[in-house]
Amino acid sequence: MTTAAVSRLALESALFNTLNVVTVTVFFQKSPGKPKSGARGIASLQFQVKNDGQVVQTGKTGANGKIEVRVSGGKATVELLHNNEPVSTYEILVDDGPFDPVDKQTGKEPALRHVGIQQRLRHLGYQLGRGGSDDDGVAAAVPAPGPDRKAPPDPESEADPDDQKDDKKSTERAKKNLKSAAYDDLTAGTERSLLDFQADEDGIRVSGVVDAGALTNLDDDDRAELEANRKKTLERLVQIVGE
Amino acid sequence: MIEHTVSQGECLSSISAQYGFTWQTIWNHALNAELKQLRKDPNVLFPGDVLKIPDRALKQAARATDARHRFQKKGTPAKLKIRLLLNDKPRAGRRYRLCIDGTWTTGQTNGGGFLEAKIPPTARHGELHVEEDGHEDVFRLQIGELDPIDTDDGVVKRLANLGYATTPDLGVGLKSFQRASGLTVTGALDDATRARLKEQHGE
């Protein structure tokens, strides 16, 4: 049951209230990627949808693992059930523009581009190689701090002051290693996901490349092919996710 | 003259009925000119607003004796009018059940997805069941609790009714609404957003 505040109108009034229910399609799958066939979906999962703590929808997933979640008031909670007891909980929040752009060509905002790609890969279920239950790896995958992003932790702030005095070189080395590790680890995770995504998609070469800058030192022929492949990868990613 | 402070769930219709007036009598009375200027919309008052209730005057009507005469009380009932949408499209021809203060009625939405029902001007609670393709959506209606559009609560309630998220961050819902409505996407609450929100909500 959804709670809605409505106005009481005078008989002569031409005004009205509106109650809009939004359906959000969710797929539960055994593997990441576009829900292509029944082989990927997890069928017959028992679920319930709650709104304001009340059960508003119950059912089982179809052969492709699909649920059409009915959302009122912009939010809902999906619970997967086993023996009628919740075993997994997912919060659904209606957001018509949740993704950053994928292809900032200016080079001024490389982080935004990476985040946009990572958000979409994560949305399709690809693992980015970082995080626990509350961390999807996307925010941590930012290689350079932007205005809204936090920089990696500074090892200097955690180092013993005496050690800093005695061994500044070692602190500097640790700092470089940490930033490098954060960048490389996340890049590797994103690249693995990209490779998986490209392998899952027909007509795309498995290159792992979506960064135009990575193509600059190649021969013209190779660069042209990889550039076309890079654009196709990004277009397909945006197309599948729907934005 | 009585000063009535509006509480949550009250509206002009319910307050007028309480004092035995039509809503027009109170709304158009010179005593309430300032509030009328502030709210502009007689269907939505805000808790804390003060309505001035004029003294009741005796109305006299001359009629012949030894005959039966019929007098009709003006101004009641009020009405509930709701447009039901699914993914922004009208839920036309859908069967519904409506319970107002314990009394059930049934009906079917019209081609625009509208349902309209007369209700007591003092009705506070309702429950609406709407059937669609084997599913039933159930709404608990808080009648008279839609705050004015120029209040934050009024914005939140309208966004929620239109299907936009209002938690944990109102900016998410505002951005989605602005994007869907062709407005400049800022996530901030400006006059253009309020006006469009009121227009799309219908009140």
Coordinates of C-alpha atoms in Angstrom, one line a residue:
Chain A
M1 CA 0.0 0.0 0.0
T2 CA 1.3 3.4 -1.0
T3 CA 0.5 6.5 1.0
A4 CA -0.5 9.5 -1.1
A5 CA -1.5 13.0 0.0
V6 CA -4.3 14.3 -2.2
S7 CA -6.4 17.5 -2.1
R8 CA -10.1 17.6 -1.4
L9 CA -11.7 19.7 -4.1
A10 CA -14.7 21.9 -4.4
L11 CA -17.4 20.4 -6.6
E12 CA -16.9 23.2 -9.2
S13 CA -13.1 22.8 -9.3
A14 CA -11.4 21.9 -12.6
L15 CA -8.3 20.8 -10.7
F16 CA -7.3 17.2 -10.0
N17 CA -4.6 15.0 -8.4
T18 CA -2.3 12.6 -10.1
L19 CA -1.0 9.2 -9.0
N20 CA 1.6 7.7 -11.3
V21 CA 2.9 4.2 -10.9
V22 CA 6.3 3.5 -12.6
T23 CA 7.4 0.0 -13.6
V24 CA 11.2 -0.7 -13.4
T25 CA 12.5 -3.8 -15.2
V26 CA 15.0 -5.8 -13.2
F27 CA 16.8 -8.9 -14.4
F28 CA 18.4 -11.4 -12.0
Q29 CA 21.1 -13.3 -14.0
K30 CA 23.8 -15.9 -13.5
S31 CA 26.3 -13.8 -15.4
P32 CA 26.6 -10.2 -16.3
G33 CA 25.6 -8.6 -19.6
K34 CA 22.6 -8.0 -21.7
P35 CA 19.6 -10.3 -20.8
K36 CA 19.7 -12.2 -24.1
S37 CA 18.2 -15.6 -23.4
G38 CA 16.7 -17.8 -20.7
A39 CA 20.2 -19.4 -20.2
R40 CA 21.4 -16.3 -18.4
G41 CA 18.4 -15.5 -16.3
I42 CA 17.6 -17.0 -12.9
A43 CA 14.1 -18.3 -13.3
S44 CA 11.4 -18.9 -10.6
L45 CA 13.0 -16.8 -7.9
Q46 CA 10.3 -15.9 -5.4
F47 CA 10.2 -12.2 -4.6
Q48 CA 8.2 -9.5 -3.0
V49 CA 8.1 -5.8 -3.5
K50 CA 7.6 -3.5 -0.5
N51 CA 6.6 0.2 -0.3
D52 CA 6.6 2.0 3.0
G53 CA 7.2 -1.4 4.6
Q54 CA 4.0 -2.9 3.1
V55 CA 4.1 -5.7 0.6
V56 CA 2.6 -4.4 -2.7
Q57 CA 3.7 -7.0 -5.2
T58 CA 4.6 -10.7 -5.0
G59 CA 5.6 -13.3 -7.6
K60 CA 8.4 -15.3 -9.2
T61 CA 10.9 -14.3 -11.8
G62 CA 10.2 -15.4 -15.4
A63 CA 12.5 -17.7 -17.5
N64 CA 14.8 -14.7 -18.2
G65 CA 15.0 -13.7 -14.5
K66 CA 12.8 -10.7 -15.2
I67 CA 10.7 -8.7 -12.7
E68 CA 8.6 -5.7 -13.6
V69 CA 8.8 -3.9 -10.3
R70 CA 5.9 -1.5 -9.7
V71 CA 7.2 1.6 -8.0
S72 CA 5.0 4.3 -6.4
G73 CA 6.5 7.4 -4.9
G74 CA 9.8 6.9 -6.7
K75 CA 11.1 4.1 -4.5
A76 CA 10.5 0.5 -3.7
T77 CA 12.3 -2.4 -2.0
V78 CA 12.7 -5.8 -3.7
E79 CA 13.2 -8.8 -1.5
L80 CA 14.2 -12.2 -2.9
L81 CA 12.7 -14.9 -0.8
H82 CA 13.7 -18.4 0.2
N83 CA 11.1 -20.4 2.1
N84 CA 9.1 -17.2 2.3
E85 CA 12.0 -15.5 4.2
P86 CA 13.9 -12.5 2.7
V87 CA 17.5 -13.5 1.7
S88 CA 18.5 -10.5 -0.4
T89 CA 17.2 -7.0 -0.4
Y90 CA 17.5 -4.4 -3.2
E91 CA 16.5 -0.7 -3.0
I92 CA 15.0 0.6 -6.2
L93 CA 15.2 4.4 -6.7
V94 CA 13.6 6.0 -9.7
D95 CA 16.3 8.2 -11.3
D96 CA 15.9 9.2 -14.9
G97 CA 19.6 10.3 -15.3
P98 CA 21.8 8.2 -13.1
F99 CA 24.8 7.9 -15.4
D100 CA 27.6 10.2 -16.2
P101 CA 28.6 10.8 -19.8
V102 CA 30.8 8.1 -21.4
D103 CA 32.7 10.0 -24.0
K104 CA 34.2 13.3 -23.0
Q105 CA 36.6 13.9 -25.8
T106 CA 38.0 17.2 -24.4
G107 CA 40.4 15.5 -22.1
K108 CA 39.6 18.0 -19.4
E109 CA 37.4 15.6 -17.5
P110 CA 38.8 12.1 -18.0
A111 CA 37.4 10.9 -14.6
L112 CA 33.9 11.6 -15.7
R113 CA 34.3 9.5 -18.8
H114 CA 35.7 6.6 -16.9
V115 CA 33.0 6.8 -14.3
G116 CA 30.3 6.8 -17.0
I117 CA 31.8 3.7 -18.5
Q118 CA 32.2 2.0 -15.1
Q119 CA 28.7 2.9 -14.0
R120 CA 27.2 1.2 -17.1
L121 CA 29.4 -1.9 -16.8
R122 CA 28.4 -2.2 -13.2
H123 CA 24.8 -1.7 -14.1
L124 CA 25.1 -4.7 -16.4
G125 CA 26.6 -6.7 -13.6
Y126 CA 30.3 -6.7 -14.6
Q127 CA 32.6 -6.6 -11.6
L128 CA 35.1 -3.8 -11.4
G129 CA 37.4 -5.5 -8.9
R130 CA 36.8 -3.4 -5.9
G131 CA 34.5 -3.1 -3.0
G132 CA 32.4 -4.9 -0.4
S133 CA 28.7 -5.2 -0.1
D134 CA 28.2 -1.4 -0.1
D135 CA 30.8 -0.5 -2.6
D136 CA 30.2 -1.2 -6.3
G137 CA 33.7 -0.1 -7.2
V138 CA 32.6 2.8 -9.4
A139 CA 33.4 5.7 -7.1
A140 CA 36.7 4.1 -6.0
A141 CA 37.6 3.7 -9.6
V142 CA 38.2 7.4 -10.3
P143 CA 41.9 7.7 -11.3
A144 CA 42.1 11.5 -10.6
P145 CA 40.2 13.5 -8.0
G146 CA 37.5 15.8 -9.5
P147 CA 35.5 18.5 -7.8
D148 CA 33.0 16.0 -6.4
R149 CA 35.4 13.1 -5.9
K150 CA 37.6 12.3 -2.9
A151 CA 41.3 11.8 -3.5
P152 CA 43.0 8.6 -2.5
P153 CA 44.0 8.6 1.2
D154 CA 47.3 10.4 1.8
P155 CA 49.8 8.0 3.5
E156 CA 51.6 11.0 4.9
S157 CA 48.7 11.7 7.2
E158 CA 48.9 8.2 8.7
A159 CA 52.6 8.0 8.9
D160 CA 54.5 8.4 12.1
P161 CA 55.9 12.0 12.3
D162 CA 59.3 10.7 13.3
D163 CA 59.4 8.3 10.4
Q164 CA 58.6 11.2 8.1
K165 CA 61.5 13.2 9.3
D166 CA 63.9 10.2 9.2
D167 CA 62.8 8.8 5.9
K168 CA 60.9 11.2 3.6
K169 CA 61.9 9.2 0.6
S170 CA 60.2 6.2 1.9
T171 CA 57.0 8.2 2.5
E172 CA 57.1 9.6 -1.0
R173 CA 57.7 6.1 -2.4
A174 CA 54.7 4.8 -0.4
K175 CA 52.5 7.7 -1.6
K176 CA 53.4 7.0 -5.2
N177 CA 52.8 3.3 -4.8
L178 CA 49.4 3.8 -3.2
K179 CA 48.2 6.2 -6.0
S180 CA 49.6 3.9 -8.6
A181 CA 48.0 0.8 -7.0
A182 CA 44.7 2.5 -6.8
Y183 CA 44.8 3.6 -10.5
D184 CA 46.3 0.4 -11.8
D185 CA 44.0 -1.9 -9.8
L186 CA 40.9 0.0 -10.9
T187 CA 42.1 0.3 -14.5
A188 CA 42.7 -3.4 -14.6
G189 CA 39.3 -4.1 -13.1
T190 CA 37.6 -1.9 -15.6
E191 CA 39.6 -3.3 -18.4
R192 CA 38.7 -6.9 -17.4
S193 CA 35.1 -5.9 -17.4
L194 CA 35.4 -4.2 -20.8
L195 CA 37.0 -7.3 -22.2
D196 CA 34.2 -9.4 -20.8
F197 CA 31.6 -7.0 -22.2
Q198 CA 33.2 -6.9 -25.7
A199 CA 33.4 -10.7 -25.7
D200 CA 29.7 -10.9 -24.8
E201 CA 28.7 -8.6 -27.7
D202 CA 28.5 -9.7 -31.3
G203 CA 30.5 -7.6 -33.8
I204 CA 32.9 -6.1 -31.4
R205 CA 36.6 -6.9 -31.3
V206 CA 37.9 -7.8 -27.9
S207 CA 40.4 -5.1 -27.4
G208 CA 39.8 -3.7 -24.0
V209 CA 40.4 -0.2 -25.4
V210 CA 37.9 2.6 -25.0
D211 CA 40.5 5.4 -24.5
A212 CA 41.3 7.4 -27.6
G213 CA 44.6 8.3 -26.1
A214 CA 45.7 4.7 -26.1
L215 CA 45.6 4.7 -29.9
T216 CA 47.9 7.6 -30.7
N217 CA 51.0 5.6 -31.3
L218 CA 49.5 3.0 -33.6
D219 CA 49.7 2.7 -37.4
D220 CA 47.0 4.5 -39.3
D221 CA 45.2 1.2 -40.3
D222 CA 45.3 -0.2 -36.8
R223 CA 44.2 3.1 -35.3
A224 CA 41.3 3.4 -37.6
E225 CA 40.0 -0.1 -36.8
L226 CA 40.5 0.3 -33.1
E227 CA 38.9 3.7 -33.1
A228 CA 35.9 2.3 -34.9
N229 CA 35.8 -0.5 -32.4
R230 CA 36.2 1.9 -29.5
K231 CA 33.2 3.9 -30.6
K232 CA 31.1 0.9 -31.3
T233 CA 31.9 -0.4 -27.8
L234 CA 30.8 2.8 -26.2
E235 CA 27.7 3.1 -28.4
R236 CA 26.7 -0.4 -27.6
L237 CA 27.2 0.1 -23.9
V238 CA 25.0 3.2 -23.9
Q239 CA 22.4 1.5 -26.1
I240 CA 22.1 -1.6 -23.9
V241 CA 21.8 0.4 -20.7
G242 CA 19.4 2.7 -22.4
E243 CA 21.2 5.9 -21.7
Chain B
M1 CA -15.9 36.6 13.8
I2 CA -13.9 33.4 14.6
E3 CA -10.3 32.8 13.6
H4 CA -9.7 29.3 12.6
T5 CA -6.2 28.0 12.4
V6 CA -5.9 25.4 9.7
S7 CA -4.5 22.0 10.7
Q8 CA -3.1 19.1 8.6
G9 CA -5.9 17.4 6.6
E10 CA -8.3 20.4 6.7
C11 CA -9.2 22.3 3.6
L12 CA -11.6 25.2 2.8
S13 CA -14.5 22.8 2.1
S14 CA -14.1 20.9 5.4
I15 CA -13.8 24.1 7.4
S16 CA -16.7 25.8 5.7
A17 CA -18.9 22.8 6.3
Q18 CA -17.9 22.8 9.9
Y19 CA -19.2 26.4 10.3
G20 CA -22.2 26.0 8.1
F21 CA -21.0 28.1 5.2
T22 CA -20.2 27.4 1.5
W23 CA -16.5 27.6 0.8
Q24 CA -17.1 30.5 -1.6
T25 CA -18.7 32.6 1.2
I26 CA -15.6 32.3 3.4
W27 CA -13.0 32.4 0.6
N28 CA -14.5 35.5 -1.0
H29 CA -15.1 37.3 2.2
A30 CA -13.1 40.6 2.7
L31 CA -11.8 39.2 6.0
N32 CA -9.8 36.6 4.1
A33 CA -8.5 38.8 1.3
E34 CA -4.9 38.6 2.6
L35 CA -4.9 34.8 2.8
K36 CA -6.6 34.6 -0.7
Q37 CA -3.8 36.7 -2.1
L38 CA -1.1 34.5 -0.4
R39 CA -2.5 31.1 -1.3
K40 CA -4.5 31.9 -4.5
D41 CA -5.8 28.3 -4.5
P42 CA -8.9 27.7 -2.4
N43 CA -8.4 23.9 -2.6
V44 CA -5.0 23.8 -0.8
L45 CA -4.4 25.6 2.5
F46 CA -1.3 25.1 4.7
P47 CA -1.3 24.1 8.3
G48 CA -1.0 27.3 10.3
D49 CA -3.0 29.4 7.9
V50 CA -5.7 31.4 9.6
L51 CA -9.1 31.7 8.1
K52 CA -11.5 34.3 9.4
I53 CA -15.0 32.9 9.8
P54 CA -17.7 35.6 9.5
D55 CA -20.6 35.7 11.9
R56 CA -23.5 33.7 10.7
A57 CA -26.5 35.8 9.5
L58 CA -30.1 34.8 9.5
K59 CA -31.5 34.2 6.1
Q60 CA -35.1 34.8 5.6
A61 CA -37.3 33.5 2.8
A62 CA -41.0 34.2 2.4
R63 CA -43.2 31.2 1.6
A64 CA -46.9 30.6 1.6
T65 CA -48.4 28.8 4.6
D66 CA -50.2 25.4 4.3
A67 CA -47.9 24.2 1.6
R68 CA -44.8 22.1 1.4
H69 CA -41.5 23.9 0.3
R70 CA -38.2 22.4 -0.6
F71 CA -34.9 24.1 0.5
Q72 CA -31.6 22.9 -0.8
K73 CA -28.4 23.4 1.2
K74 CA -25.6 24.7 -1.0
G75 CA -22.0 23.8 -1.2
T76 CA -21.7 20.2 -0.2
P77 CA -20.4 17.6 -0.8
A78 CA -16.8 18.1 -2.0
K79 CA -15.1 15.8 -4.5
L80 CA -12.1 13.7 -5.1
K81 CA -10.6 13.7 -8.6
I82 CA -7.6 11.6 -9.4
R83 CA -5.8 11.0 -12.7
L84 CA -4.3 7.5 -12.6
L85 CA -1.2 6.9 -14.7
L86 CA 1.1 4.0 -15.4
N87 CA 4.5 5.0 -16.7
D88 CA 3.1 8.4 -17.4
K89 CA 0.2 7.1 -19.6
P90 CA -3.5 7.3 -18.5
R91 CA -4.9 4.1 -17.0
A92 CA -8.1 4.3 -19.0
G93 CA -11.0 2.0 -18.4
R94 CA -9.6 0.5 -15.2
R95 CA -11.8 -0.8 -12.5
Y96 CA -11.3 0.6 -9.1
R97 CA -12.7 0.4 -5.5
L98 CA -12.7 3.4 -3.3
C99 CA -13.3 3.5 0.4
I100 CA -13.9 6.9 2.0
D101 CA -14.2 7.0 5.7
G102 CA -15.4 3.4 5.7
T103 CA -17.8 3.5 2.8
W104 CA -16.9 1.5 -0.3
T105 CA -17.8 2.5 -3.9
T106 CA -16.7 1.0 -7.2
G107 CA -16.2 2.5 -10.6
Q108 CA -14.1 2.6 -13.8
T109 CA -11.7 5.3 -14.9
N110 CA -12.6 7.3 -18.0
G111 CA -10.5 7.6 -21.2
G112 CA -8.1 10.0 -19.5
G113 CA -7.5 7.7 -16.6
F114 CA -9.6 10.0 -14.3
L115 CA -11.8 8.9 -11.4
E116 CA -14.1 11.4 -9.8
A117 CA -16.2 10.8 -6.7
K118 CA -18.3 13.0 -4.4
I119 CA -17.0 12.9 -0.8
P120 CA -18.1 14.4 2.4
P121 CA -16.3 17.7 2.9
T122 CA -14.9 16.4 6.1
A123 CA -13.5 13.2 4.7
R124 CA -9.9 12.6 5.9
H125 CA -9.0 9.0 4.9
G126 CA -9.4 6.9 1.8
E127 CA -8.2 3.7 0.3
L128 CA -8.1 3.2 -3.4
H129 CA -7.6 -0.2 -5.2
V130 CA -6.9 -0.1 -8.9
E131 CA -6.9 -3.3 -11.0
E132 CA -4.6 -3.8 -14.0
D133 CA -3.6 -7.0 -15.7
G134 CA -4.1 -9.2 -12.7
H135 CA -2.3 -6.8 -10.4
E136 CA -3.9 -4.5 -7.9
D137 CA -2.3 -1.2 -6.8
V138 CA -3.4 0.0 -3.4
F139 CA -3.2 3.6 -2.3
R140 CA -3.8 4.9 1.2
L141 CA -5.2 8.4 0.6
Q142 CA -4.6 11.2 3.0
I143 CA -7.3 13.5 1.9
G144 CA -6.8 17.2 2.3
E145 CA -3.1 16.8 3.1
L146 CA -1.6 18.0 -0.2
D147 CA 0.2 21.2 0.9
P148 CA 0.5 24.3 -1.3
I149 CA 3.0 24.2 -4.1
D150 CA 4.9 27.1 -2.6
T151 CA 5.9 24.9 0.4
D152 CA 8.7 22.3 0.4
D153 CA 6.2 19.7 1.7
G154 CA 3.9 20.5 -1.2
V155 CA 6.7 19.9 -3.7
V156 CA 7.8 16.6 -2.1
K157 CA 4.2 15.3 -2.1
R158 CA 3.6 16.2 -5.7
L159 CA 6.9 14.7 -6.8
A160 CA 6.1 11.5 -5.0
N161 CA 2.6 11.3 -6.5
L162 CA 4.1 11.7 -9.9
G163 CA 6.5 8.8 -9.3
Y164 CA 9.7 10.6 -8.5
A165 CA 12.0 9.8 -5.7
T166 CA 12.1 12.3 -2.9
T167 CA 14.6 10.5 -0.6
P168 CA 17.4 10.4 0.3
D169 CA 18.0 13.5 -1.8
L170 CA 15.3 15.7 -3.2
G171 CA 17.7 16.8 -5.9
V172 CA 17.5 13.4 -7.6
G173 CA 13.8 13.7 -7.9
L174 CA 13.9 17.3 -9.0
K175 CA 16.6 16.5 -11.7
S176 CA 14.5 13.6 -13.0
F177 CA 11.4 15.7 -13.1
Q178 CA 13.2 18.7 -14.8
R179 CA 14.8 16.3 -17.4
A180 CA 11.4 14.7 -18.1
S181 CA 9.7 18.0 -18.4
G182 CA 12.2 19.7 -20.7
L183 CA 13.3 22.2 -18.0
T184 CA 16.9 23.2 -17.3
V185 CA 18.3 20.4 -15.2
T186 CA 19.7 21.9 -12.0
G187 CA 18.3 19.9 -9.2
A188 CA 17.3 23.1 -7.6
L189 CA 13.8 24.2 -6.8
D190 CA 12.9 27.3 -8.8
D191 CA 9.7 29.0 -9.9
A192 CA 9.6 27.3 -13.3
T193 CA 9.9 23.8 -11.7
R194 CA 7.2 24.6 -9.1
A195 CA 4.8 25.9 -11.9
R196 CA 5.4 22.8 -14.1
L197 CA 5.0 20.5 -11.1
K198 CA 1.7 22.0 -10.2
E199 CA 0.6 21.8 -13.8
Q200 CA 1.5 18.2 -14.2
H201 CA 0.1 17.1 -10.9
G202 CA -3.2 18.9 -11.8
E203 CA -3.3 20.9 -8.6

